[in-house]
Amino acid sequence: MQALRNSGTPEATGPLHLTRQFLDPDEAAGAIPGTRLEISVLGPAQGPWSITELQGEGCRLVSGRTASPFSACGEIARDSMLVCWPMSDDTGAWSVNGRGIQRATLLHFDTGAEYASLTRRPLNWAALVFPAAQREALADFTAIELPHEAMARIRGLTRTAIYLARADEAPTSRVFLANLASTVGHWTSRLAREAPRRAGIGVGALVDLLHSRRAELLHASDLARMAGLDERQLRREFSAFFGISVGRYLRVRRLNDVRRELANPMSHIESVTQAATKHGFYDLGRFAANYRRTFGENPSATLSRTRRAMRLARLRDPVH
């Protein structure tokens, strides 16, 4: 579980831009301001994950590219609000809380909001992170569809603000960032009351429980007991939030746990078999095929890369 909290309203001396690339999705999750995320990879990565931040007056623009199909669940950190949108018309079958995200959707995540998302393809996205002090300026909504020309303007302002910041045109970039915040605020306040709200189970609390009991092999019946629901209701609510069945979610989660174990130089795992059986995979042939389909390599290749890195580290630091 990755956690990151905003440090408050960005200073108006910027905007300051920062672009980072990550090969590990967990590191990328920890770099998204205002969120508390857990990411599970659903397929092989297509390039690195990237996050670009732009700090301006009163808000922060974050833009990113997710390299893999993935599922994510978590909540918005305290003192933060996010308004998020896809940066291209090809959203890759992206869904949030079971709602399919169209090409011109604005999503609003408020303080403490719990959510889950799913995308089956790489995704380009952007979000404005507002401090809690500006909550009154944003209407209360979950998701709204914009006219095509409105979304085109929002995307254009986003790209221009980032381009100018990278070109060291800070004052002009700040103007475009302010225009972007104003445009997003206009559309959210105008259309918010027309958007229905969706209720569901406390996903964030459930994910916390899953994380705290990671060593256990949990099943749908266990999750139903945790959530205080009968199993049928859990399956229905879980699918609505995650866009994925509870059984598949648990399998994907265990696959990602094995990957983290094999990639961790501090792990005491000595073989792929040991890692697989520790996380409940006993049909090793099927496990290896699912692992390869999900991460684009054999589990033995992951472990070999970790061992090579450890040998190189010992050569560089012979004292230890």
Coordinates of N, CA, C and O in Angstrom, one line a residue, residues 254 257-262 267 269-281 284 287 291 299 303:
R254 N -2.9 -12.0 -5.7 CA -1.8 -12.9 -5.3 C -0.7 -13.0 -6.3 O 0.5 -13.2 -5.9
D257 N 1.5 -10.2 -5.6 CA 2.2 -10.4 -4.3 C 3.5 -11.3 -4.6 O 4.6 -11.1 -4.1
V258 N 3.3 -12.3 -5.5 CA 4.4 -13.2 -5.9 C 5.5 -12.3 -6.6 O 6.7 -12.5 -6.3
R259 N 5.0 -11.5 -7.5 CA 5.9 -10.6 -8.3 C 6.8 -9.8 -7.3 O 8.0 -9.6 -7.5
R260 N 6.1 -9.2 -6.4 CA 6.8 -8.3 -5.4 C 7.8 -9.1 -4.6 O 8.9 -8.6 -4.3
E261 N 7.4 -10.3 -4.2 CA 8.3 -11.2 -3.5 C 9.6 -11.5 -4.3 O 10.7 -11.5 -3.8
L262 N 9.4 -11.9 -5.6 CA 10.5 -12.3 -6.4 C 11.4 -11.1 -6.7 O 12.6 -11.3 -7.0
S267 N 13.8 -10.1 0.3 CA 13.0 -11.3 0.6 C 13.9 -12.5 0.8 O 15.0 -12.7 0.3
I269 N 12.9 -15.5 0.0 CA 12.4 -16.5 -0.9 C 13.6 -17.1 -1.7 O 14.4 -16.3 -2.2
E270 N 13.7 -18.4 -1.8 CA 14.9 -19.0 -2.5 C 14.5 -19.6 -3.8 O 15.4 -19.9 -4.6
S271 N 13.2 -19.7 -4.2 CA 12.8 -20.3 -5.4 C 11.4 -19.8 -5.8 O 10.7 -19.3 -5.0
V272 N 11.2 -20.0 -7.1 CA 9.8 -19.6 -7.6 C 8.8 -20.5 -7.0 O 7.7 -20.0 -6.6
T273 N 9.1 -21.7 -6.8 CA 8.1 -22.6 -6.2 C 7.7 -22.2 -4.8 O 6.5 -22.2 -4.4
Q274 N 8.7 -21.8 -4.1 CA 8.5 -21.3 -2.7 C 7.6 -20.1 -2.7 O 6.6 -20.0 -1.9
A275 N 7.9 -19.2 -3.6 CA 7.0 -17.9 -3.6 C 5.6 -18.3 -4.1 O 4.7 -17.7 -3.5
A276 N 5.5 -19.1 -5.1 CA 4.1 -19.5 -5.6 C 3.3 -20.1 -4.5 O 2.1 -19.8 -4.3
T277 N 3.8 -21.2 -3.9 CA 3.1 -21.9 -2.9 C 2.8 -21.1 -1.7 O 1.7 -21.2 -1.0
K278 N 3.7 -20.1 -1.3 CA 3.4 -19.2 -0.2 C 2.1 -18.4 -0.4 O 1.4 -18.1 0.5
H279 N 1.9 -18.1 -1.7 CA 0.7 -17.3 -2.0 C -0.4 -18.1 -2.6 O -1.3 -17.5 -3.3
G280 N -0.4 -19.4 -2.4 CA -1.6 -20.2 -2.7 C -1.7 -20.7 -4.1 O -2.7 -21.2 -4.5
F281 N -0.6 -20.7 -4.9 CA -0.6 -21.3 -6.2 C 0.1 -22.7 -6.1 O 1.3 -22.8 -5.9
L284 N 1.7 -25.4 -10.5 CA 2.8 -24.5 -10.9 C 2.8 -24.2 -12.4 O 3.2 -23.1 -12.9
F287 N 0.2 -21.6 -12.9 CA 0.7 -20.3 -12.3 C 1.7 -19.7 -13.2 O 1.6 -18.4 -13.4
Y291 N 1.3 -16.0 -14.8 CA 2.3 -15.0 -14.5 C 2.9 -14.4 -15.8 O 3.0 -13.2 -15.9
P299 N 8.3 -16.2 -14.2 CA 8.6 -15.9 -12.8 C 10.1 -16.1 -12.6 O 10.8 -15.4 -11.8
L303 N 13.0 -13.5 -10.8 CA 13.9 -13.9 -9.7 C 15.4 -13.8 -10.2 O 16.2 -13.3 -9.4

